[in-house]
Amino acid sequence: MTKPLAIGVAGLGTVGTGVLALLRDNAETVAARAGRPIAVTAVSSRDRTKDRGVSLSGLRWYEDATALAADPNVDVVVETIGGTEGPAADLVRAALSAGKPVVTANKALLAVHGAEIARLADRKNVPLMFEAAVAGGIPAIKAVREGLAANDLSRVLGILNGTCNYILTQMRERGREFAEALSEAQKLGYAEADPTFDVDGIDAAHKLAILAALAFGRPVDFASVHVEGIRSVSALDIKLAEELGYRIKLLGIARRTDGGIETRVHPCMVPVSHPIARVDGVFNAVVAEGDFCGRVVLEGRGAGGGPTASAICADLIDIARNRRTPVWGVADGALSALPSIPMEKRVGAYYLRLMVLDRPGVIADVTAILRDHHVSMESMLQRGRAPGEAVPVVVTTHDCEEAQMRAALARIAALETVVEAPALIRIENLQ
Amino acid sequence: MTKPLAIGVAGLGTVGTGVLALLRDNAETVAARAGRPIAVTAVSSRDRTKDRGVSLSGLRWYEDATALAADPNVDVVVETIGGTEGPAADLVRAALSAGKPVVTANKALLAVHGAEIARLADRKNVPLMFEAAVAGGIPAIKAVREGLAANDLSRVLGILNGTCNYILTQMRERGREFAEALSEAQKLGYAEADPTFDVDGIDAAHKLAILAALAFGRPVDFASVHVEGIRSVSALDIKLAEELGYRIKLLGIARRTDGGIETRVHPCMVPVSHPIARVDGVFNAVVAEGDFCGRVVLEGRGAGGGPTASAICADLIDIARNRRTPVWGVADGALSALPSIPMEKRVGAYYLRLMVLDRPGVIADVTAILRDHHVSMESMLQRGRAPGEAVPVVVTTHDCEEAQMRAALARIAALETVVEAPALIRIENLQ
């Protein structure tokens, strides 16, 4: 067996310590799979005193993460610090510039600066790996970039944020409203004290931007992703969705259309018969649809020290075996220039739930507006009667363009008889 | 771009022509992903006159497949002939001996002669790839061999035969008996005229032997796989399973226990809440459970020209990119010597359905036998009353050893009041 691959781990949070634990516990398996031992030789973290449950004895310690890039006894840098700027970004650029392979779990960095960092990696001909950045323990990056590489993919989508999926599952199973489910998730450690990145869809959008780049062989383009979170999803809509044969999931969807690539993150109604509808709790899932493979569904744990370490160490094994793939699956010069399509062009069905005063003529007003904007109704349902009071009215539409739906919605929301902001949820009639 | 990778395709059935169609239709995508064009230059098939829907003009034609191995203008041999002996085996051995990479969809060959052929490939240092041999369009081989390589896997299991899954799904959804469902599947082309390989579990066992070798880094050992098919599954048992909260699936299961590796293919009752319970029709699924990744589920199309071609061409792209992995994931010298555990040692729960004469004392006889063999009952259910006639009695057990259950079963089957061969189905309480 050849000499060990020497790893420097930056960041000793859940993920960094998970990597140390895996390389310790599964040293024999990893060495056999990698063809050589993989050993951590240096780490970087600010707090040296904290007990992390893994031994750090014998490891060189750097307070400044960037120093790992300069350590001649570090072959590969593992970045688990996080964040789009600061030490994580500095370290990744420094390591690649120094010709050292980088393995990172940092979806934010890749989504925001991925195009530039990937060019640096390609120019230096150094691996930049990030299986852990999307869907944790599910080998989704490898599946899309290598396993399904012979296909023209038409769509890649997924449940990419476990916090949101946990909250939506609790709302459905226990009839909770968002705020209550969020607070419970926070108590259980499934949501952060500041849940913005998760519940507003930003984390999922980071991951979707990466998946879209891989699926369609184009530079990552986070700025073009349409992002909506789950704060406005109500228990009532989840219940009504169920009655209509749908589940509400926060999906990231990247789709190839005639005009280019559509990328969006928002709550969706998906048919209960689709496998992704049943992916509940903190689990993640990725669905890829290709012209030859058909539909492939991957499901597993999207976060946590164990699954993330599993993904990082798979990347380390690839590096040890010298298995190389261009960052976005194709060489820099072969990247596609497919344009991003704005959200207004999305074509699909919609669920619209209004709270209207139970008064003659309300339905006529709503339907007239929909007709004016060429939105064709598939069904309409008024729930209960309460003369003079507010009752829910649910409309589902046939396929129409988002711009038409939004124009209609603005007029409907302005009706005097519509007493709350309407709830609009896109229906994805996945097969 | 460098010069094309020249492919020789042996066998022009559904799979071989699928490969030709993919490399024609997706030539640009494949070239970008592979870093060079991949082009078929030669083919082998016996019938030159048949219209296969793909152009063969300009391709060298060999009646003898083995000649592909000797063609200096063939860089890689794709074997889609099938069968454990004869031309497929001759070609694979000849190509590897000549130092040519081989991509094969031939699970039977790999299961039966894989240990020897893999040694040949390793000795010659030539890639032997077979993503298409297991679960068609699902990149399951890559997931287990590379994506989850850092884990100690405890179990790999799957729905590995689409024909059986289609038949069982039809039996459940339409209340059909096996013979009728098989005959319908044959009419629709989902089952062969001679369905033995599929319905008797042999095809699934071939695939399981391969998966087990990859998951546990050991030489393939088909002979040790316990194999039962689905011929004896009845519509009644499917219905009773449903009432108990289970679905009946033909699973291939490879499990690591303290004593070694258990490999078995047989009808199983799985909880309806497990994702694999809802994988219906011709779809396949593979589940891997690892110490760090947790449970990962992969689902997709397990057969057909398109999905199989997708898998074969992914292997070709790996070869074009020079991404190399030892055949069973670890070098020949690092293969594990974990012994295979015989079926008699399986520990788990059982479903036992008897047809008994509705007569006093029958239940007492059955329960006494179970007690004698230390089989502890979890539930017992007698369905209906029909004094003096046969009624079903269903017993589910707590975990016990297969050997105990079989001993008890033999005595129960011999009871005068038990009027049909008892149905015994293993319960897999998957999480």
Coordinates of N, CA and C in Angstrom, one line a residue, chain A residues 277-405:
Chain A
A277 N -43.6 12.5 -3.0 CA -44.6 13.0 -2.1 C -44.5 12.3 -0.8
R278 N -43.9 11.1 -0.8 CA -43.8 10.3 0.5 C -42.5 10.4 1.2
V279 N -41.7 11.3 0.7 CA -40.4 11.5 1.4 C -40.7 12.5 2.5
D280 N -40.7 12.0 3.7 CA -41.1 12.8 4.8 C -40.0 13.1 5.9
G281 N -40.3 14.0 6.8 CA -39.4 14.3 7.9 C -38.1 14.9 7.3
V282 N -37.0 14.6 8.0 CA -35.8 15.3 7.6 C -35.1 14.7 6.3
F283 N -35.8 13.7 5.7 CA -35.2 13.1 4.5 C -35.2 14.0 3.3
N284 N -34.2 13.8 2.5 CA -34.1 14.6 1.2 C -34.3 13.6 0.1
A285 N -34.6 14.1 -1.1 CA -34.7 13.3 -2.3 C -34.3 14.1 -3.5
V286 N -33.7 13.4 -4.5 CA -33.4 14.0 -5.7 C -34.0 13.1 -6.8
V287 N -34.7 13.8 -7.8 CA -35.2 13.1 -8.9 C -34.6 13.6 -10.2
A288 N -34.1 12.7 -11.0 CA -33.5 13.1 -12.3 C -34.3 12.4 -13.4
E289 N -34.6 13.1 -14.5 CA -35.4 12.6 -15.6 C -34.5 12.7 -16.9
G290 N -34.2 11.6 -17.4 CA -33.3 11.6 -18.6 C -34.0 10.9 -19.8
D291 N -33.5 11.2 -21.0 CA -34.1 10.6 -22.2 C -33.9 9.1 -22.3
F292 N -32.9 8.6 -21.8 CA -32.7 7.1 -21.8 C -32.9 6.4 -20.5
C293 N -32.5 7.0 -19.4 CA -32.7 6.4 -18.1 C -34.1 6.4 -17.6
G294 N -34.9 7.4 -18.1 CA -36.2 7.6 -17.5 C -36.1 8.3 -16.2
R295 N -37.0 8.0 -15.3 CA -37.0 8.7 -14.0 C -36.2 7.9 -12.9
V296 N -35.3 8.6 -12.3 CA -34.5 8.0 -11.3 C -34.7 8.8 -10.0
V297 N -35.0 8.1 -8.9 CA -35.3 8.8 -7.6 C -34.2 8.3 -6.6
L298 N -33.6 9.3 -5.9 CA -32.6 9.0 -4.9 C -33.1 9.6 -3.6
E299 N -33.1 8.8 -2.5 CA -33.6 9.3 -1.2 C -32.7 9.0 -0.1
G300 N -32.6 9.9 0.9 CA -31.7 9.6 2.0 C -31.6 10.8 2.9
R301 N -30.7 10.7 3.8 CA -30.5 11.8 4.8 C -29.7 12.9 4.2
G302 N -30.3 14.1 4.3 CA -29.7 15.3 3.7 C -28.8 16.1 4.5
A303 N -28.7 15.8 5.8 CA -27.8 16.6 6.7 C -27.3 15.7 7.8
G304 N -26.6 16.4 8.7 CA -26.1 15.7 9.9 C -24.6 15.3 9.7
G305 N -23.9 15.1 10.8 CA -22.5 14.8 10.7 C -22.2 13.5 10.0
G306 N -22.9 12.5 10.2 CA -22.7 11.2 9.6 C -22.8 11.2 8.1
P307 N -24.0 11.5 7.6 CA -24.3 11.5 6.1 C -23.3 12.5 5.4
T308 N -23.1 13.6 6.0 CA -22.2 14.6 5.3 C -20.8 14.1 5.3
A309 N -20.3 13.5 6.4 CA -19.0 12.9 6.4 C -18.9 11.8 5.4
S310 N -19.9 11.0 5.2 CA -20.0 9.9 4.2 C -19.7 10.5 2.8
A311 N -20.3 11.6 2.5 CA -20.2 12.2 1.2 C -18.7 12.8 1.0
I312 N -18.3 13.5 2.1 CA -16.9 14.1 2.0 C -15.9 13.0 1.8
C313 N -16.0 11.9 2.5 CA -15.0 10.8 2.5 C -15.1 10.1 1.1
A314 N -16.3 10.0 0.5 CA -16.4 9.4 -0.8 C -15.6 10.3 -1.8
D315 N -15.6 11.6 -1.6 CA -14.8 12.5 -2.5 C -13.3 12.2 -2.2
L316 N -13.0 12.0 -1.0 CA -11.6 11.8 -0.7 C -11.1 10.5 -1.3
I317 N -12.0 9.5 -1.3 CA -11.6 8.2 -1.9 C -11.4 8.4 -3.4
D318 N -12.3 9.2 -4.1 CA -12.2 9.5 -5.5 C -10.8 10.1 -5.8
I319 N -10.5 11.1 -4.9 CA -9.2 11.8 -5.1 C -8.0 10.8 -4.9
A320 N -8.1 9.9 -3.9 CA -7.1 9.0 -3.6 C -6.9 8.0 -4.8
R321 N -8.0 7.7 -5.4 CA -8.0 6.8 -6.6 C -7.7 7.5 -7.9
N322 N -7.6 8.8 -7.8 CA -7.3 9.7 -9.0 C -8.5 9.6 -10.0
R323 N -9.7 9.4 -9.5 CA -10.9 9.5 -10.4 C -11.3 11.0 -10.6
R324 N -11.1 11.4 -11.8 CA -11.3 12.9 -12.0 C -12.5 13.2 -12.9
T325 N -13.2 14.2 -12.6 CA -14.3 14.7 -13.4 C -14.3 16.2 -13.4
P326 N -14.5 16.8 -14.5 CA -14.5 18.3 -14.5 C -15.6 18.8 -13.5
V327 N -15.4 20.0 -12.9 CA -16.3 20.4 -11.8 C -17.8 20.3 -12.2
W328 N -18.2 20.8 -13.3 CA -19.6 20.8 -13.7 C -19.9 19.6 -14.7
G329 N -19.0 18.6 -14.7 CA -19.2 17.4 -15.5 C -18.6 17.5 -16.9
V330 N -18.4 18.7 -17.4 CA -17.8 18.9 -18.7 C -16.7 19.9 -18.6
A331 N -15.7 19.9 -19.5 CA -14.6 20.8 -19.4 C -15.1 22.3 -19.5
D332 N -14.3 23.2 -18.9 CA -14.7 24.6 -18.9 C -15.1 25.1 -20.3
G333 N -14.4 24.7 -21.3 CA -14.7 25.2 -22.7 C -15.9 24.6 -23.3
A334 N -16.4 23.5 -22.7 CA -17.6 22.8 -23.2 C -18.9 23.1 -22.5
L335 N -18.8 24.1 -21.5 CA -20.0 24.4 -20.8 C -21.0 25.1 -21.7
S336 N -22.2 24.7 -21.4 CA -23.3 25.2 -22.2 C -23.7 26.7 -21.9
A337 N -24.2 27.4 -22.9 CA -24.5 28.8 -22.7 C -26.0 28.9 -22.6
L338 N -26.7 27.8 -22.3 CA -28.2 27.9 -22.3 C -28.7 29.0 -21.3
P339 N -29.5 29.9 -21.8 CA -30.0 31.0 -20.9 C -30.9 30.5 -19.8
S340 N -30.9 31.3 -18.7 CA -31.9 31.1 -17.7 C -33.2 31.7 -18.0
I341 N -34.3 31.0 -17.7 CA -35.6 31.5 -18.1 C -36.3 32.1 -16.8
P342 N -36.8 33.3 -17.0 CA -37.4 34.0 -15.8 C -38.7 33.3 -15.4
M343 N -39.0 33.4 -14.1 CA -40.1 32.7 -13.5 C -41.4 33.1 -14.2
E344 N -41.6 34.3 -14.7 CA -42.8 34.7 -15.4 C -43.2 33.7 -16.5
K345 N -42.2 33.0 -17.0 CA -42.4 32.1 -18.2 C -42.8 30.7 -17.7
R346 N -42.8 30.5 -16.4 CA -43.2 29.1 -16.0 C -44.6 28.8 -16.5
V347 N -44.7 27.6 -17.1 CA -46.0 27.1 -17.6 C -46.4 25.9 -16.7
G348 N -47.6 26.0 -16.1 CA -48.0 24.9 -15.3 C -49.4 25.2 -14.7
A349 N -49.8 24.3 -13.8 CA -51.1 24.5 -13.2 C -50.9 25.2 -11.8
Y350 N -52.0 25.7 -11.3 CA -52.0 26.5 -10.1 C -53.1 26.1 -9.1
Y351 N -52.8 26.2 -7.9 CA -53.9 26.1 -6.8 C -54.0 27.5 -6.2
L352 N -55.2 28.0 -6.1 CA -55.5 29.3 -5.6 C -56.5 29.2 -4.5
R353 N -56.2 29.6 -3.3 CA -57.2 29.6 -2.3 C -57.4 31.0 -1.8
L354 N -58.7 31.3 -1.8 CA -59.1 32.7 -1.4 C -60.0 32.6 -0.2
M355 N -60.0 33.6 0.7 CA -61.0 33.7 1.7 C -61.9 34.8 1.2
V356 N -63.1 34.5 0.9 CA -64.1 35.5 0.3 C -65.3 35.6 1.2
L357 N -65.9 36.8 1.2 CA -67.1 37.0 1.9 C -68.2 36.2 1.2
D358 N -69.0 35.4 1.9 CA -70.0 34.6 1.3 C -71.2 35.5 0.9
R359 N -71.1 35.9 -0.3 CA -72.0 36.9 -0.8 C -72.3 36.7 -2.3
P360 N -73.5 36.9 -2.8 CA -73.7 36.7 -4.2 C -72.8 37.5 -5.1
G361 N -72.3 36.9 -6.2 CA -71.5 37.6 -7.2 C -70.0 37.4 -7.0
V362 N -69.6 36.9 -5.9 CA -68.1 36.8 -5.7 C -67.5 35.9 -6.7
I363 N -68.1 34.7 -6.8 CA -67.5 33.7 -7.7 C -67.5 34.3 -9.1
A364 N -68.5 35.0 -9.5 CA -68.6 35.5 -10.8 C -67.5 36.5 -11.1
D365 N -67.2 37.3 -10.1 CA -66.0 38.3 -10.2 C -64.7 37.6 -10.4
V366 N -64.5 36.5 -9.6 CA -63.2 35.8 -9.6 C -63.1 35.1 -11.0
T367 N -64.1 34.4 -11.4 CA -64.0 33.7 -12.7 C -63.9 34.6 -13.9
A368 N -64.5 35.8 -13.8 CA -64.4 36.7 -14.9 C -62.9 37.2 -15.0
I369 N -62.3 37.5 -13.9 CA -60.9 37.9 -13.9 C -60.0 36.8 -14.5
L370 N -60.2 35.6 -14.1 CA -59.4 34.5 -14.6 C -59.6 34.4 -16.1
R371 N -60.8 34.5 -16.6 CA -61.1 34.5 -18.0 C -60.4 35.6 -18.7
D372 N -60.5 36.8 -18.2 CA -59.8 37.9 -18.8 C -58.3 37.7 -19.0
H373 N -57.7 36.9 -18.1 CA -56.2 36.7 -18.2 C -55.9 35.3 -18.8
H374 N -57.0 34.7 -19.4 CA -56.8 33.4 -20.1 C -56.3 32.3 -19.2
V375 N -56.7 32.4 -18.0 CA -56.5 31.3 -17.0 C -57.7 30.4 -17.0
S376 N -57.5 29.1 -17.4 CA -58.6 28.2 -17.6 C -58.7 27.4 -16.3
M377 N -59.9 27.3 -15.7 CA -60.1 26.6 -14.4 C -60.2 25.1 -14.7
E378 N -59.6 24.4 -13.7 CA -59.8 22.9 -13.8 C -60.9 22.5 -12.8
S379 N -60.9 23.2 -11.7 CA -62.0 22.9 -10.7 C -62.2 24.1 -9.8
M380 N -63.3 24.2 -9.2 CA -63.6 25.3 -8.2 C -64.4 24.7 -7.1
L381 N -64.1 25.0 -5.9 CA -64.7 24.4 -4.7 C -65.0 25.5 -3.7
Q382 N -66.2 25.7 -3.3 CA -66.5 26.6 -2.2 C -66.7 25.7 -0.9
R383 N -66.0 26.0 0.2 CA -66.1 25.2 1.3 C -67.0 25.8 2.3
G384 N -68.1 25.1 2.6 CA -69.0 25.6 3.7 C -69.8 26.9 3.2
R385 N -70.8 27.2 4.0 CA -71.6 28.4 3.8 C -71.6 29.2 5.1
A386 N -71.5 30.5 5.0 CA -71.6 31.4 6.2 C -71.9 32.8 5.7
P387 N -73.2 33.0 5.4 CA -73.6 34.2 4.7 C -73.0 35.5 5.4
G388 N -72.4 36.3 4.6 CA -71.8 37.5 5.1 C -70.4 37.3 5.8
E389 N -70.0 36.1 6.0 CA -68.7 35.9 6.6 C -67.7 35.3 5.6
A390 N -66.4 35.1 6.0 CA -65.4 34.6 5.1 C -65.4 33.1 5.0
V391 N -65.4 32.6 3.8 CA -65.3 31.1 3.6 C -64.2 30.9 2.5
P392 N -63.5 29.7 2.6 CA -62.5 29.5 1.6 C -63.1 29.1 0.2
V393 N -62.5 29.6 -0.8 CA -62.8 29.1 -2.2 C -61.5 28.7 -2.8
V394 N -61.5 27.5 -3.3 CA -60.3 26.9 -3.9 C -60.5 26.7 -5.4
V395 N -59.6 27.2 -6.2 CA -59.6 27.1 -7.6 C -58.3 26.3 -8.0
T396 N -58.4 25.3 -8.9 CA -57.3 24.8 -9.5 C -57.4 25.1 -11.0
T397 N -56.2 25.3 -11.6 CA -56.2 25.7 -13.0 C -55.6 24.7 -13.9
H398 N -55.9 24.8 -15.2 CA -55.1 24.1 -16.2 C -53.8 24.8 -16.4
D399 N -52.9 24.3 -17.2 CA -51.7 25.0 -17.4 C -51.9 26.4 -18.0
C400 N -51.1 27.3 -17.4 CA -51.1 28.7 -18.0 C -49.7 29.2 -17.6
E401 N -49.5 30.4 -18.1 CA -48.2 31.0 -17.9 C -48.2 31.8 -16.5
E402 N -47.1 31.7 -15.8 CA -47.0 32.4 -14.5 C -47.4 33.9 -14.6
A403 N -47.0 34.6 -15.7 CA -47.3 36.0 -15.8 C -48.8 36.2 -15.8
Q404 N -49.5 35.4 -16.6 CA -51.0 35.5 -16.6 C -51.6 35.3 -15.3
M405 N -51.1 34.2 -14.6 CA -51.6 33.9 -13.3 C -51.4 35.1 -12.3

